[in-house]
Coordinates of C-alpha atoms in Angstrom, one line a residue:
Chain Y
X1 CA 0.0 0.0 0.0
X2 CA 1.2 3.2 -1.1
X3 CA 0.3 6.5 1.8
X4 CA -0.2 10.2 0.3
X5 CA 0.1 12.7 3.7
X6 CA -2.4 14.5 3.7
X7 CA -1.1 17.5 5.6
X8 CA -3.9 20.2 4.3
X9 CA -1.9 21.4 1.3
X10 CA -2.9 20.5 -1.7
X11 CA -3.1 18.1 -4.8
X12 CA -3.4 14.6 -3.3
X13 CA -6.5 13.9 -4.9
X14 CA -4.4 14.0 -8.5
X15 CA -1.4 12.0 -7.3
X16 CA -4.1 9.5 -6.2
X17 CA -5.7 9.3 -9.2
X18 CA -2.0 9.1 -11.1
X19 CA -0.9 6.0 -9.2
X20 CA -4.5 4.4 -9.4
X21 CA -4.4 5.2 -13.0
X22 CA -1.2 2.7 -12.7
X23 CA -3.2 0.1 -10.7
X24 CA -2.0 0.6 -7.0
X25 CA -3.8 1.1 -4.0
X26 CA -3.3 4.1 -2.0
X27 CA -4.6 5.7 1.1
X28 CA -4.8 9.6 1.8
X29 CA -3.8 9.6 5.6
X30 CA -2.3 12.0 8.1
X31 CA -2.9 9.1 10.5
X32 CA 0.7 7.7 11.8
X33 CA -0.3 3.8 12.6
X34 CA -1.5 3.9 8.7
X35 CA 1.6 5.7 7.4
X36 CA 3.8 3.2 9.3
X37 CA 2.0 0.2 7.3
X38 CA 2.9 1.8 4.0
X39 CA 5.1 0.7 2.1
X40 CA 5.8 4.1 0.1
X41 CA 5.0 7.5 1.7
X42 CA 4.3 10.3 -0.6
X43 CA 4.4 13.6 0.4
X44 CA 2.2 16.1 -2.2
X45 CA 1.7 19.8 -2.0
X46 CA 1.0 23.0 -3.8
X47 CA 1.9 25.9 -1.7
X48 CA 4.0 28.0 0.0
X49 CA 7.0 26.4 2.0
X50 CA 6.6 28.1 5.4
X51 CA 2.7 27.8 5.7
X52 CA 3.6 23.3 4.5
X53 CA 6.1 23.3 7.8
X54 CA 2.9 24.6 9.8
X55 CA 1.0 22.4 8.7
X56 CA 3.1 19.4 9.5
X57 CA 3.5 20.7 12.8
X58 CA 0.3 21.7 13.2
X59 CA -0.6 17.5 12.7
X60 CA 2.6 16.9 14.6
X61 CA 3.7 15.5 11.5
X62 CA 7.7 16.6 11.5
X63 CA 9.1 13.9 13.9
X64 CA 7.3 11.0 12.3
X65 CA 8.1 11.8 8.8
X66 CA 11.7 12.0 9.9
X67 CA 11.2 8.7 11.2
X68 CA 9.4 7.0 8.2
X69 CA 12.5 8.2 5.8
X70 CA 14.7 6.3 7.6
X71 CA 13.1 2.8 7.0
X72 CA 10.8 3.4 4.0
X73 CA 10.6 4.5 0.0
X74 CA 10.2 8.2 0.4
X75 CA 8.9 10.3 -2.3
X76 CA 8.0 14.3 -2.6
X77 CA 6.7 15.6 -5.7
X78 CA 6.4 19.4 -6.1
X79 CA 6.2 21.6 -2.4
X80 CA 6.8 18.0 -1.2
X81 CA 10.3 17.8 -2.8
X82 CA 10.9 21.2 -1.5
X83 CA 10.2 19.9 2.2
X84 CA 12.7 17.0 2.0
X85 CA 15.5 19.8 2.1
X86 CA 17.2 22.0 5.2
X87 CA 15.4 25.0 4.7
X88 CA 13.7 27.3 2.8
X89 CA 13.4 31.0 2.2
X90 CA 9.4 31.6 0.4
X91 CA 7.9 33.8 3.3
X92 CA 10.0 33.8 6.2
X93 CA 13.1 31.9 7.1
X94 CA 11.6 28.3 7.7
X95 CA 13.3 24.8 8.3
X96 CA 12.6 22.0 6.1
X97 CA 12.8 18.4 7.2
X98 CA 16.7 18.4 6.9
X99 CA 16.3 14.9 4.9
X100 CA 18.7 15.9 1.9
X101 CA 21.2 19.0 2.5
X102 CA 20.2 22.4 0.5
X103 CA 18.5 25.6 0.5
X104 CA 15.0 26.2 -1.1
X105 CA 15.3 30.0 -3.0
X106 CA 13.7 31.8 -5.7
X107 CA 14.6 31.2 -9.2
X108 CA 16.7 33.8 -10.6
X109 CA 16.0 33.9 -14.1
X110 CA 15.3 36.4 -17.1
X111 CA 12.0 34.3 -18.1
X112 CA 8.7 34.6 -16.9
X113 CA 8.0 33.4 -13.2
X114 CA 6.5 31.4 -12.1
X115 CA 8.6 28.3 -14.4
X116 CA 5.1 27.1 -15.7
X117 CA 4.9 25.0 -18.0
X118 CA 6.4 21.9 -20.2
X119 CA 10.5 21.6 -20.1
X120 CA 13.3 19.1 -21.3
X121 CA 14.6 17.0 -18.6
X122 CA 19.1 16.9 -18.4
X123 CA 19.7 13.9 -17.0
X124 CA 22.5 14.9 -14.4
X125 CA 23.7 11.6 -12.7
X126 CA 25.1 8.5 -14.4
X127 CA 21.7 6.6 -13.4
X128 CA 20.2 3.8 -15.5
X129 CA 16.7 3.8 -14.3
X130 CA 16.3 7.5 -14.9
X131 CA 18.8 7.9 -18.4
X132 CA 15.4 7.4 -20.7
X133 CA 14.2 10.4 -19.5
X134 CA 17.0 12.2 -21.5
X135 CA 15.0 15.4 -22.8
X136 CA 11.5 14.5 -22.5
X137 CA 8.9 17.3 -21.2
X138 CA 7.7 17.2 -17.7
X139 CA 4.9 20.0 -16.4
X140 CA 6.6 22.2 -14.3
X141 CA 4.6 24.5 -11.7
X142 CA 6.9 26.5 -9.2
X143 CA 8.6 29.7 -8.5
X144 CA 11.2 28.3 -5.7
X145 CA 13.9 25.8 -6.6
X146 CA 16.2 23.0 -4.6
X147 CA 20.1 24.2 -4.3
X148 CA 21.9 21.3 -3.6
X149 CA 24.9 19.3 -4.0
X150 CA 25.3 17.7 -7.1
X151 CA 25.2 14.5 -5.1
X152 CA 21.8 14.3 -5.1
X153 CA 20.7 15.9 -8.5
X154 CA 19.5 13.3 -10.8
X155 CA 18.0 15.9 -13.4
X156 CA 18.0 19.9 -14.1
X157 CA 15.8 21.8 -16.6
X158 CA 17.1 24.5 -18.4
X159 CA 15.5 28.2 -17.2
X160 CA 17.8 30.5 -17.1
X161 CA 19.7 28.2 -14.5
X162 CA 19.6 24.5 -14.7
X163 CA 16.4 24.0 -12.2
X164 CA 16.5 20.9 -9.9
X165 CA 14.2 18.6 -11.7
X166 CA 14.9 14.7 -10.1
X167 CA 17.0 14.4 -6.5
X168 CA 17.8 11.1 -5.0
X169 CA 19.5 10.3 -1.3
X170 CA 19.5 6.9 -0.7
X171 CA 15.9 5.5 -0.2
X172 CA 14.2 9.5 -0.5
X173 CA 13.3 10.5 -4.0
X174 CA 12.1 14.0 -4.8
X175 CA 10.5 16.0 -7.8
X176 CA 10.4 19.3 -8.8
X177 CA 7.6 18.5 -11.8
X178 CA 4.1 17.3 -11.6
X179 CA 4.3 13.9 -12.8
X180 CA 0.8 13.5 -12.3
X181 CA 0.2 16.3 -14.7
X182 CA 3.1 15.1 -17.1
X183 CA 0.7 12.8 -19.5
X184 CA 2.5 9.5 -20.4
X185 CA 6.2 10.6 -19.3
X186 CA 4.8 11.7 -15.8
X187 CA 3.0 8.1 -15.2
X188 CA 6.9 6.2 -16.6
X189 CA 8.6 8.1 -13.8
X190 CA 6.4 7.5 -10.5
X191 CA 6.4 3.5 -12.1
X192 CA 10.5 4.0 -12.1
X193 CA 10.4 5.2 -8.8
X194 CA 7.9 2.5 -7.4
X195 CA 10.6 0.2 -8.9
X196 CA 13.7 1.4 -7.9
X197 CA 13.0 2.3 -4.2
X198 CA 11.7 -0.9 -3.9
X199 CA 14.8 -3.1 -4.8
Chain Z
X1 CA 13.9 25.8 -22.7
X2 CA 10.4 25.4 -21.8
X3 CA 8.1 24.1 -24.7
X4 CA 5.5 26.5 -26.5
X5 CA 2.2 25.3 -25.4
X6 CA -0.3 23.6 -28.1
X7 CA -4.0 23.9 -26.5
X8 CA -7.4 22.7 -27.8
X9 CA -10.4 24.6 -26.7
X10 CA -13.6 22.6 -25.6
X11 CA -16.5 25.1 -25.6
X12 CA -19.0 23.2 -23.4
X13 CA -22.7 23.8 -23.6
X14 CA -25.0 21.6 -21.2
X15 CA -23.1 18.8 -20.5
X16 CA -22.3 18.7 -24.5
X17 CA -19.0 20.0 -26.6
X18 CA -19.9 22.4 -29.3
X19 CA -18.1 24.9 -31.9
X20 CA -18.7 27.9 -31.6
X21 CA -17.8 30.4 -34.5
X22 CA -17.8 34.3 -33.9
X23 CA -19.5 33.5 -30.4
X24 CA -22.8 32.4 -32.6
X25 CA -24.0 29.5 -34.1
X26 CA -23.4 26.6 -31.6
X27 CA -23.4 22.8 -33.2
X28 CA -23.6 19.8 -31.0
X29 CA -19.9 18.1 -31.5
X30 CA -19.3 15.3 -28.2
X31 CA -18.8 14.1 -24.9
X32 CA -16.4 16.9 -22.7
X33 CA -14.1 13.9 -21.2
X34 CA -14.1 11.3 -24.1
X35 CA -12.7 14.2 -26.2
X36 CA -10.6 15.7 -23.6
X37 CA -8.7 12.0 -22.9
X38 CA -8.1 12.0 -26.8
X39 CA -6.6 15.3 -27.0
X40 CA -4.2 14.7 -24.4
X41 CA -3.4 11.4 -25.7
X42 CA -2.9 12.9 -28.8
X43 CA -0.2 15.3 -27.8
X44 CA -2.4 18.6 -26.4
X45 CA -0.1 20.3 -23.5
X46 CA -3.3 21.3 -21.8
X47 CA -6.7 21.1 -22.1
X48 CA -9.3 24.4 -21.9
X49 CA -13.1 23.5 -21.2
X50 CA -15.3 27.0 -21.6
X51 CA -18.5 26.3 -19.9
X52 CA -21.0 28.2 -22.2
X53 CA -24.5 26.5 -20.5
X54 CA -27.2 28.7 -20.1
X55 CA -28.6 26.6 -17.0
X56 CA -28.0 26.2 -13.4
X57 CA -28.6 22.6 -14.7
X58 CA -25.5 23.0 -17.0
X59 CA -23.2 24.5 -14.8
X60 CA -24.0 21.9 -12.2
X61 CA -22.8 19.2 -15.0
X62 CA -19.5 21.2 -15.5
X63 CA -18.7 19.9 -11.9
X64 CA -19.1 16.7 -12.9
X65 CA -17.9 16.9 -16.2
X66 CA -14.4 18.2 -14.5
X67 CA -14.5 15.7 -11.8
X68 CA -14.3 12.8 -14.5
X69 CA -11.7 14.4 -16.4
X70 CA -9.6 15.0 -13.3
X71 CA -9.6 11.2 -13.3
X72 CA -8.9 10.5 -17.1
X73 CA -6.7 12.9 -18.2
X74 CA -3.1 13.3 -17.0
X75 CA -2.2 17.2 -18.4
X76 CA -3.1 20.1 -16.5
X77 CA -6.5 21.5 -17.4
X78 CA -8.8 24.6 -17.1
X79 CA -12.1 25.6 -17.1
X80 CA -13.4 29.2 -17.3
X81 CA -16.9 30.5 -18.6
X82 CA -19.5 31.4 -16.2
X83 CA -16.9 31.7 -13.5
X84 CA -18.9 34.5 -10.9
X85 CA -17.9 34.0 -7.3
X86 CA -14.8 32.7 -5.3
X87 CA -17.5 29.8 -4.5
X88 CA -17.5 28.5 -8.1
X89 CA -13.6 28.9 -8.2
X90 CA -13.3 27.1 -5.1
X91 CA -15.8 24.4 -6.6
X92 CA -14.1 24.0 -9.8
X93 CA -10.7 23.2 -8.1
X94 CA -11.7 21.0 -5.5
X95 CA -13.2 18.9 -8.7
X96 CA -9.9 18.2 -10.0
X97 CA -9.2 21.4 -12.2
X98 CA -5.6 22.4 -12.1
X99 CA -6.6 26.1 -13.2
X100 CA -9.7 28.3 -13.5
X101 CA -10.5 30.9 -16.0
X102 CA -12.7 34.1 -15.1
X103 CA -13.7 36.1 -17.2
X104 CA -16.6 38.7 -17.5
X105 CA -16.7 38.6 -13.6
X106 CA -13.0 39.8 -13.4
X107 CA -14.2 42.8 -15.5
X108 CA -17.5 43.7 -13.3
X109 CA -15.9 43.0 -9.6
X110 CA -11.7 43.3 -10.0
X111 CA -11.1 41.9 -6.3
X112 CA -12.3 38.4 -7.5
X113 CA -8.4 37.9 -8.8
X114 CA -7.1 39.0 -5.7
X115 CA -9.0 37.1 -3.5
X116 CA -9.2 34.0 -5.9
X117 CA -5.4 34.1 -6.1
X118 CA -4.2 35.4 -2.8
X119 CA -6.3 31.9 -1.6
X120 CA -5.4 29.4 -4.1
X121 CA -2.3 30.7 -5.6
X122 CA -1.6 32.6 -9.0
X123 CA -0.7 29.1 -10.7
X124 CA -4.3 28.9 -10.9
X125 CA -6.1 31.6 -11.4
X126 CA -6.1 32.6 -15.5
X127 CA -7.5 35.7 -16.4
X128 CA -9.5 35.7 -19.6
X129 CA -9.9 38.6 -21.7
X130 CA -12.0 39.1 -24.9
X131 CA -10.5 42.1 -26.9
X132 CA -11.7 44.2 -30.0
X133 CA -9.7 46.9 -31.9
X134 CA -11.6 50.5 -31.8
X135 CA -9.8 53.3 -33.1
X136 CA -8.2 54.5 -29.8
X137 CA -7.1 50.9 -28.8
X138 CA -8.1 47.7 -28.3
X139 CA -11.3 47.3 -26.0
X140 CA -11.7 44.3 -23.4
X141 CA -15.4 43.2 -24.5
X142 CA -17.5 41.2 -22.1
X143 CA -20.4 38.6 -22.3
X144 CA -19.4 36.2 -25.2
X145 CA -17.4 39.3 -27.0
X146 CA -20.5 41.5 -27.5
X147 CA -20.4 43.8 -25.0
X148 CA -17.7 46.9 -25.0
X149 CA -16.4 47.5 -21.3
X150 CA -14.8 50.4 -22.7
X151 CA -12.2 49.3 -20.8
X152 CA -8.4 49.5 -22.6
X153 CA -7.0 45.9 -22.9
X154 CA -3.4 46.9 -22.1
X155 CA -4.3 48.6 -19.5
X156 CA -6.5 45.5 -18.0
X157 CA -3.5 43.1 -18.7
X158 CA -1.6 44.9 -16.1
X159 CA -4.2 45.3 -13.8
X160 CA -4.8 42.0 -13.6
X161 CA -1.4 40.9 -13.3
X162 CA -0.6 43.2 -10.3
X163 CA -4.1 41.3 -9.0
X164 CA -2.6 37.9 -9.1
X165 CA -3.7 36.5 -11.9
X166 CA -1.3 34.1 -13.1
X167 CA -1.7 33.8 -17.2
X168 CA -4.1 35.6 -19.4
X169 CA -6.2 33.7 -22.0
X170 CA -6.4 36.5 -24.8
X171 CA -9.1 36.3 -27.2
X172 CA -9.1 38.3 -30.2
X173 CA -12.8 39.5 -31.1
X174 CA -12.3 40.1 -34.6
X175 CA -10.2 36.8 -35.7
X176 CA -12.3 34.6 -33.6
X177 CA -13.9 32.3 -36.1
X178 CA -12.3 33.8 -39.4
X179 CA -9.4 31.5 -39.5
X180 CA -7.0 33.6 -40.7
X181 CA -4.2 33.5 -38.2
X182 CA -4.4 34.9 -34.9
X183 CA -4.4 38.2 -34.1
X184 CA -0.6 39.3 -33.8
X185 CA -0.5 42.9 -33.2
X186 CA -2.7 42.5 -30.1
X187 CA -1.3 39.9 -29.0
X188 CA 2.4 41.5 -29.4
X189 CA 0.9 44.6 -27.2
X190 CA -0.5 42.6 -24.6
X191 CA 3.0 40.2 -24.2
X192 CA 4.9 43.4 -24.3
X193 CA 2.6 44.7 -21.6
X194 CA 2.8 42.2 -19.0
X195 CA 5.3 39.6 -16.9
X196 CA 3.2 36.6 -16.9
X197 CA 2.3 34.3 -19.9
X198 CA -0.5 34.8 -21.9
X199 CA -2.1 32.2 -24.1
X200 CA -3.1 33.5 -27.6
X201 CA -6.5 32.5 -29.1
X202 CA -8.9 33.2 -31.9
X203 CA -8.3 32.9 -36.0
X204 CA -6.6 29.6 -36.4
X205 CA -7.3 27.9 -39.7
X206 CA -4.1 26.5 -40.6
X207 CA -1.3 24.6 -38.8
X208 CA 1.6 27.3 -39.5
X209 CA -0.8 30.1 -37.9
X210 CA 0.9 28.2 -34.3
X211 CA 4.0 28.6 -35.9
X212 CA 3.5 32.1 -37.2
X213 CA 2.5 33.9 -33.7
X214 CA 5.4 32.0 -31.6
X215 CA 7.8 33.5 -34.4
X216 CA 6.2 36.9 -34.4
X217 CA 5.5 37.4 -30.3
X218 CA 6.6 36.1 -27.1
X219 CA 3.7 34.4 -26.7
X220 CA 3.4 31.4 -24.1
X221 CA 0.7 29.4 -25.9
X222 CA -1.6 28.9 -28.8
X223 CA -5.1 28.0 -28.4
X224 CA -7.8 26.7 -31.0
X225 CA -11.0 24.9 -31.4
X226 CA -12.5 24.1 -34.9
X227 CA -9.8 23.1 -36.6
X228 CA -9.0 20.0 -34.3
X229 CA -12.6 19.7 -33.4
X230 CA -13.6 18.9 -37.5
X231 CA -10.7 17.2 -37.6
X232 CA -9.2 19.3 -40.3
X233 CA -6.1 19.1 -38.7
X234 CA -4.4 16.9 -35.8
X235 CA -2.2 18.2 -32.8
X236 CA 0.6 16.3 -34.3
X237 CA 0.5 18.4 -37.3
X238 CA 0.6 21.5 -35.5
X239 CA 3.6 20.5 -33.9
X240 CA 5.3 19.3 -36.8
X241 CA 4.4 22.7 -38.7
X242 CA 6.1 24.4 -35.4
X243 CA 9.1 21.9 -35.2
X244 CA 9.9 22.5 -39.3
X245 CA 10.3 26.2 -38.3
X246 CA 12.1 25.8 -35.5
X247 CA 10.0 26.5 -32.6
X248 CA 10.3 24.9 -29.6
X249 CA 7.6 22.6 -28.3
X250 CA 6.8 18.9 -26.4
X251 CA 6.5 15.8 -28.7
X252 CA 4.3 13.3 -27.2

């Protein structure tokens, strides 16, 4: 069983319907005894960074999403991605969950913000699971992106500055994109990650 | 670089998709979700539904018309057309739509964008405006493009991106429905005018007419109806037509 946390902020209904669409179950839960049976916690949002951390707080979320990253397949898509990292600088100075070091700033581009829209994945990290992504459109919705050490960067688009597309620590995966929103490409990408967290 | 978007229009009129040409003239053409699933199997970047019912009865079926395409269809997608209150906005997104278009209501009561956006983000909130060239400017017209606001569109492109809105749908008045390309020189004066992407509409008849505004403005996105409705053309020739000329766009 798959868990979305539902912390108040946003599109869980679509990632459900994305990874029914590909035949799993999944449960929409701020609940902690059913986000420990899970094997996969997602963690949505569409948002600002500093009101997400309140929310989790508010549901005394922090501490057991620490926890669940240790032991399970760990995935944030969008805000969620965003959360995974130290800190973040969209309203006030707030700290992230600290899973993956790096900063959450505003893009500093000459294009439009925000980075709406469909853009060309750069496949960043020798990685075999992810290599067939090599340039294929993803929908982007965001104004704030991931600095972090190229470590972790599996994928940039090109705005301006390369934007933190796909990051990877271990067992936590996180994405900038809305692969629920990303047609065909979108669905190949949370099936990779079903896949590949689960070896 | 980020693609150019390709969008199909579904103008939806009691539960039913319909053409519409020059805002008159309305044919029955399918079912909303069926055709919306093809589209974005067939390579649309997004998909606009423009509720045109007449009926509480209609509207009511938009919900669920948006609720079943949240659940087939895997691109973003808006829905604007009869879009009054921050109640319908609220309704339409908690559906499933990823943005929501308002139009005439932006013009009559301005603070709609701000609270609409200021709650739900400016991702979301697309402003639509129908515009018509009079000799001191172009005009944003209201109510299906027949009534003058006397309001300048330039001006209102601004206004509503200091409100929050977060793209503009711009209609052109007088290309809508004649198929002869869309209208570049407003839509050059309204990119020009703003920092937010606008999505240009109204006057495709051909495949290269894509092509031709990307070249000729900064335009974010094309968007059309008939001509992928009749099937007189496909999504996938549009692109090509774009690709041949070197614009930028997503092959799917």
């Amino acid at each position: 069983m798959i868990a979305i946390v539902d912390y108040g902020m946003g599109n869980t209904a679509s990632v459900q319907t994305a990874f029914h669409a590909l035949g799993y179950e999944v449960v929409i839960t701020d609940d902690p005894i059913q986000l420990k049976k899970a094997s996969h916690i997602i963690l949505p949002g569409v948002g600002s960074f500093q009101a997400a951390m309140e929310e989790i707080d508010k549901r005394n979320l922090r501490d057991i999403l620490i926890e669940l990253a240790k032991e399970k397949a760990f995935f944030g898509i969008c805000l969620g991605m965003q959360l995974l990292f130290s800190e973040g600088y969209e309203g006030t100075y707030t700290k992230g969950l600290d899973l993956i070091p790096g900063t959450v700033k505003k893009i500093e581009t000459p294009y439009l913000l925000p980075h709406i829209g469909w853009n060309a994945l750069k496949i960043a990290m020798d990685d075999v699971a992810f290599s067939t992504f090599q340039d294929q459109h993803v929908y982007f919705v965001h104004s704030f992106m991931v600095q972090t050490k190229a470590d972790y960067v599996v994928a940039t688009a090109e705005y301006g500055p390369d934007i933190t597309a796909i990051v990877k620590k271990d067992n936590i995966y996180g994405i900038q994109f809305h692969p629920e929103k990303s047609g065909e490409v979108g669905k190949s990408i949370l099936q990779v990650f079903l896949k590949e967290v689960s070896k | 670089m980020i693609a150019k978007r390709i969008i199909p229009c579904l103008d939806v009129k009691e539960g039913k998709v319909v053409k519409g040409t020059n805002f008159v003239g309305l044919r029955e053409l399918g079912d909303p979700v069926v055709m919306a699933e093809a589209y974005s199997k067939a390579g649309a970047d997004e998909i606009v539904f423009l509720d045109i019912s007449a009926t509480n009865e209609g509207r009511q079926t938009m919900i669920d018309i948006v609720r079943e395409t949240a659940k087939n269809v895997f691109v973003p997608f808006t829905v604007g057309g009869g879009v009054r209150t921050i109640d319908d906005v609220t309704k339409l997104l908690q559906a499933g739509a990823d943005k929501v278009g308002i139009n005439s209501a932006a013009v009559h009561n301005p603070k709609l964008i701000t609270t609409a956006s200021s709650r739900f983000g400016s991702q979301c909130i697309v402003v639509a405006i129908d515009a018509k060239k009079f000799d001191d400017g172009w005009h944003v017209m209201t109510h299906g493009g027949t009534k003058d606001s006397c309001l300048d569109a330039v001006l209102w492109a601004k206004e509503v991106e200091k409100r929050g809105a977060g793209e503009i749908l711009l209609t052109s008045v007088d290309t809508d429905g004649v198929k002869n390309g869309f209208d570049l020189a407003l839509t050059k004066a309204i990119v020009d005018a703003v920092r937010i992407p606008v999505i240009a509409s109204g006057g495709v008849g051909h495949p290269d007419h894509f092509s031709e505004v990307f070249q000729e403005t900064d335009v974010s996105a094309g968007l059309a109806a008939s001509i992928f409705h009749e099937n007189t053309f496909t999504i996938a020739e549009v692109k090509e037509s774009c690709k041949e000329r070197g614009v930028n766009i997503r092959e799917a």
